[in-house]
Coordinates of N, CA, C and O in Angstrom, one line a residue:
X140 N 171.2 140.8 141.7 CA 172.4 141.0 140.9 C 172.8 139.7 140.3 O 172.9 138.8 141.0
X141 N 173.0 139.5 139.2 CA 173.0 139.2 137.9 C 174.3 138.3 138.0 O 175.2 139.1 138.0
X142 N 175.1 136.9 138.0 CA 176.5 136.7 137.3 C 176.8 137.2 136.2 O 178.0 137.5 135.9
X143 N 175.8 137.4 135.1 CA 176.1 138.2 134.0 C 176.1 139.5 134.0 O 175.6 140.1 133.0
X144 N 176.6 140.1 134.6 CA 177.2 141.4 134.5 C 178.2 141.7 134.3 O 179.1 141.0 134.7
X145 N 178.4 143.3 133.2 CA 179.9 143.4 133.4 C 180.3 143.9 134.5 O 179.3 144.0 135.3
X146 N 181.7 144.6 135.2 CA 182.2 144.7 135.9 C 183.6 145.8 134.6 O 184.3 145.6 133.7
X147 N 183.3 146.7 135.3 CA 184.4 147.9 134.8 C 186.2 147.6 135.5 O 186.6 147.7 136.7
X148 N 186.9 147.4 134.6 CA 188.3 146.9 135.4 C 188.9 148.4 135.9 O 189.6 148.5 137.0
X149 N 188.7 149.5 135.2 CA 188.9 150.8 135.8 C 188.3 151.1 137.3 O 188.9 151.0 138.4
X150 N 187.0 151.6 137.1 CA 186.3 151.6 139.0 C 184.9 150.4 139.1 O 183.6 150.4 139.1
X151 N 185.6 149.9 139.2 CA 184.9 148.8 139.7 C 183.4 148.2 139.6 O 183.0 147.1 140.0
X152 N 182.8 149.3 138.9 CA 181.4 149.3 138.8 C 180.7 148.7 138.2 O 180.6 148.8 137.0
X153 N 179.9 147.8 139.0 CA 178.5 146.6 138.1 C 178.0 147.3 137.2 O 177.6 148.4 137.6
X154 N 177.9 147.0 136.1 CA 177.3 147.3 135.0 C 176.1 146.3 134.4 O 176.2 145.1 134.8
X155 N 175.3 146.6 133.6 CA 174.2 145.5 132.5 C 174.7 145.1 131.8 O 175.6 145.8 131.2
X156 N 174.6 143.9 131.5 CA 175.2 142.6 130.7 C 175.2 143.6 128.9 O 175.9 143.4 128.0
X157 N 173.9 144.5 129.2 CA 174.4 145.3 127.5 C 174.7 146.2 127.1 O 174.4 146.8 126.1
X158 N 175.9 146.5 128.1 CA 176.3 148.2 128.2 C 177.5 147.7 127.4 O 177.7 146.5 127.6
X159 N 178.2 148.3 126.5 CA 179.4 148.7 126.1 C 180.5 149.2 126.6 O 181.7 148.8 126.4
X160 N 179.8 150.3 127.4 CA 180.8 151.3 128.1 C 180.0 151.4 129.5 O 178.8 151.3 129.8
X161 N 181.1 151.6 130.4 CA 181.1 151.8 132.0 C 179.9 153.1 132.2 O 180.0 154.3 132.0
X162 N 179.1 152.3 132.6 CA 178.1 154.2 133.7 C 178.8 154.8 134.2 O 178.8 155.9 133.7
X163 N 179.7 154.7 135.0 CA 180.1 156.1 136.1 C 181.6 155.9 135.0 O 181.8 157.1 134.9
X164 N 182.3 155.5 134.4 CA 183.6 156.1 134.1 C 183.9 156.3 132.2 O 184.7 157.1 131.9
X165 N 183.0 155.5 131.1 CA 183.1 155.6 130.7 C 184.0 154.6 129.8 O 184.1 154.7 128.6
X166 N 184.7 153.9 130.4 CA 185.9 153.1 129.8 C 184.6 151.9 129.1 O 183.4 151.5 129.2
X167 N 185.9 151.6 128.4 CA 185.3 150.2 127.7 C 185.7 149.0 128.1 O 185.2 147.9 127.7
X168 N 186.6 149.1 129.0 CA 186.9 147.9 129.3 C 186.2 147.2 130.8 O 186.3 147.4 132.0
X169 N 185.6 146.3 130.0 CA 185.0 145.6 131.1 C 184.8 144.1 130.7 O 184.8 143.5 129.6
X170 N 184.5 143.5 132.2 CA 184.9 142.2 132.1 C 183.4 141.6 132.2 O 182.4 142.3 132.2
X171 N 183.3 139.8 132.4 CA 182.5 138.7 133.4 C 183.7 138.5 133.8 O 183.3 137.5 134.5
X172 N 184.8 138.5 134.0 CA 185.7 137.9 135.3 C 185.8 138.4 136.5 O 187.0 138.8 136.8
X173 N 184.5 138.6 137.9 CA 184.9 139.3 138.8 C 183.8 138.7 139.8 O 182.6 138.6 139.5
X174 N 184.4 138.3 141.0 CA 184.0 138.1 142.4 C 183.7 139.1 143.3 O 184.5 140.0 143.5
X175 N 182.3 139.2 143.9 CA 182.3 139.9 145.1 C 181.4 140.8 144.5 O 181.2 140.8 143.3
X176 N 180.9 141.5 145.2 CA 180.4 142.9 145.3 C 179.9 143.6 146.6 O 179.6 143.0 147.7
X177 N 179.7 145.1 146.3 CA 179.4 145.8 147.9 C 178.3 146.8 146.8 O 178.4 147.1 145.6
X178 N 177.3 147.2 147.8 CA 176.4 148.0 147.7 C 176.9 149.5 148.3 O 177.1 149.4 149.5
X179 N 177.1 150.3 148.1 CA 177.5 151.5 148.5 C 176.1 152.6 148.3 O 175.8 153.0 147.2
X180 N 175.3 153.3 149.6 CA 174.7 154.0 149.6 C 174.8 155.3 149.5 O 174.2 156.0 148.8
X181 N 176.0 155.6 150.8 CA 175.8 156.9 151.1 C 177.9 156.7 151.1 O 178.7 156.4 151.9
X182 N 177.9 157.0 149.7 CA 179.6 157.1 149.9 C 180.5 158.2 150.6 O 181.7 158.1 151.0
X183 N 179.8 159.0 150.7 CA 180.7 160.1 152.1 C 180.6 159.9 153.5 O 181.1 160.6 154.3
X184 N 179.7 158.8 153.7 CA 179.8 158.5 155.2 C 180.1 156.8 154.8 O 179.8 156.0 155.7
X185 N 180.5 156.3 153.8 CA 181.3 154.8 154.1 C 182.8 154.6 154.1 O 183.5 154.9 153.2
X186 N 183.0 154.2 155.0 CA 184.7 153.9 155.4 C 185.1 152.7 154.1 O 186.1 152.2 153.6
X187 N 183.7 152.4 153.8 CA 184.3 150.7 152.7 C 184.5 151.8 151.4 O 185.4 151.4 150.7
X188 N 183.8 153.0 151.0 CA 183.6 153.5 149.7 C 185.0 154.3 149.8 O 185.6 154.6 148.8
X189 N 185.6 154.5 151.1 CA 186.7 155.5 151.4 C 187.7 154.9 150.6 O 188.3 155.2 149.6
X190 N 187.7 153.7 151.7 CA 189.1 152.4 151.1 C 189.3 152.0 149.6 O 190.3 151.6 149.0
X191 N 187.8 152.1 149.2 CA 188.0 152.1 147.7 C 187.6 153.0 147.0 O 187.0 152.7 145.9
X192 N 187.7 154.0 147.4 CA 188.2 155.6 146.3 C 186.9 155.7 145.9 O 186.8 156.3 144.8
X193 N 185.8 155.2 146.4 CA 184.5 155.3 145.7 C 183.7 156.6 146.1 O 183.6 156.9 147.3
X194 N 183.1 157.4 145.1 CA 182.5 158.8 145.6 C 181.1 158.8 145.0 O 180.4 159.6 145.6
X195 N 180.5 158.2 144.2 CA 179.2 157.7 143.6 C 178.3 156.7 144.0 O 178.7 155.8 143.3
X196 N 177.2 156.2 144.6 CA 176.6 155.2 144.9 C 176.5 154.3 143.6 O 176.5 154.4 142.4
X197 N 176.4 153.4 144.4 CA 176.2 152.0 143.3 C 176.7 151.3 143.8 O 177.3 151.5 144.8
X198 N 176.7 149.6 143.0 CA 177.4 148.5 143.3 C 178.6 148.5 143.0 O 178.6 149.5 142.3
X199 N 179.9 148.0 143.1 CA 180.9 147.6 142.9 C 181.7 146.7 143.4 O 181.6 146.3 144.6
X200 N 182.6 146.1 142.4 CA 182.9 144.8 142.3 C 184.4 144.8 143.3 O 185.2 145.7 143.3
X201 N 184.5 143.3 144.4 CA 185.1 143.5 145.4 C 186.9 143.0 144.5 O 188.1 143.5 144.6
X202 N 186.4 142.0 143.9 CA 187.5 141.2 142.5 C 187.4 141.4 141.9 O 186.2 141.1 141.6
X203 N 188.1 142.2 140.7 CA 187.8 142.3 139.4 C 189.3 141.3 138.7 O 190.4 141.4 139.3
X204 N 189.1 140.7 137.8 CA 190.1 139.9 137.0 C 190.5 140.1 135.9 O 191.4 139.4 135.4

């Protein structure tokens, strides 16, 4: 995983440095200002995916700024 990625300020989601728009949400807004990330596999049996409203696998960003 990349420092050059974006990072979705809506759900949190690592994105490619040449996306436009967010994969899982669609928004446009996205940043390089964000710290952290979690790997989320199996988001119906993670307590971390729970805490963060997460229902889709993927990465996501722990700071977003």
């Amino acid at each position: 995983m990349a420092s050059d990625r974006l990072v979705c300020r809506e759900c949190h989601r690592v994105n490619d440095p040449d996306n436009e728009t967010c994969d899982a949400c669609n928004s446009s807004s996205l940043t390089e200002d964000w710290a952290g990330y979690v790997v989320i596999a199996h988001p119906e049996d993670s307590e971390i995916a729970s805490e963060m409203q997460v229902t889709e696998p993927g990465a996501y960003a722990l700071k977003v700024r």
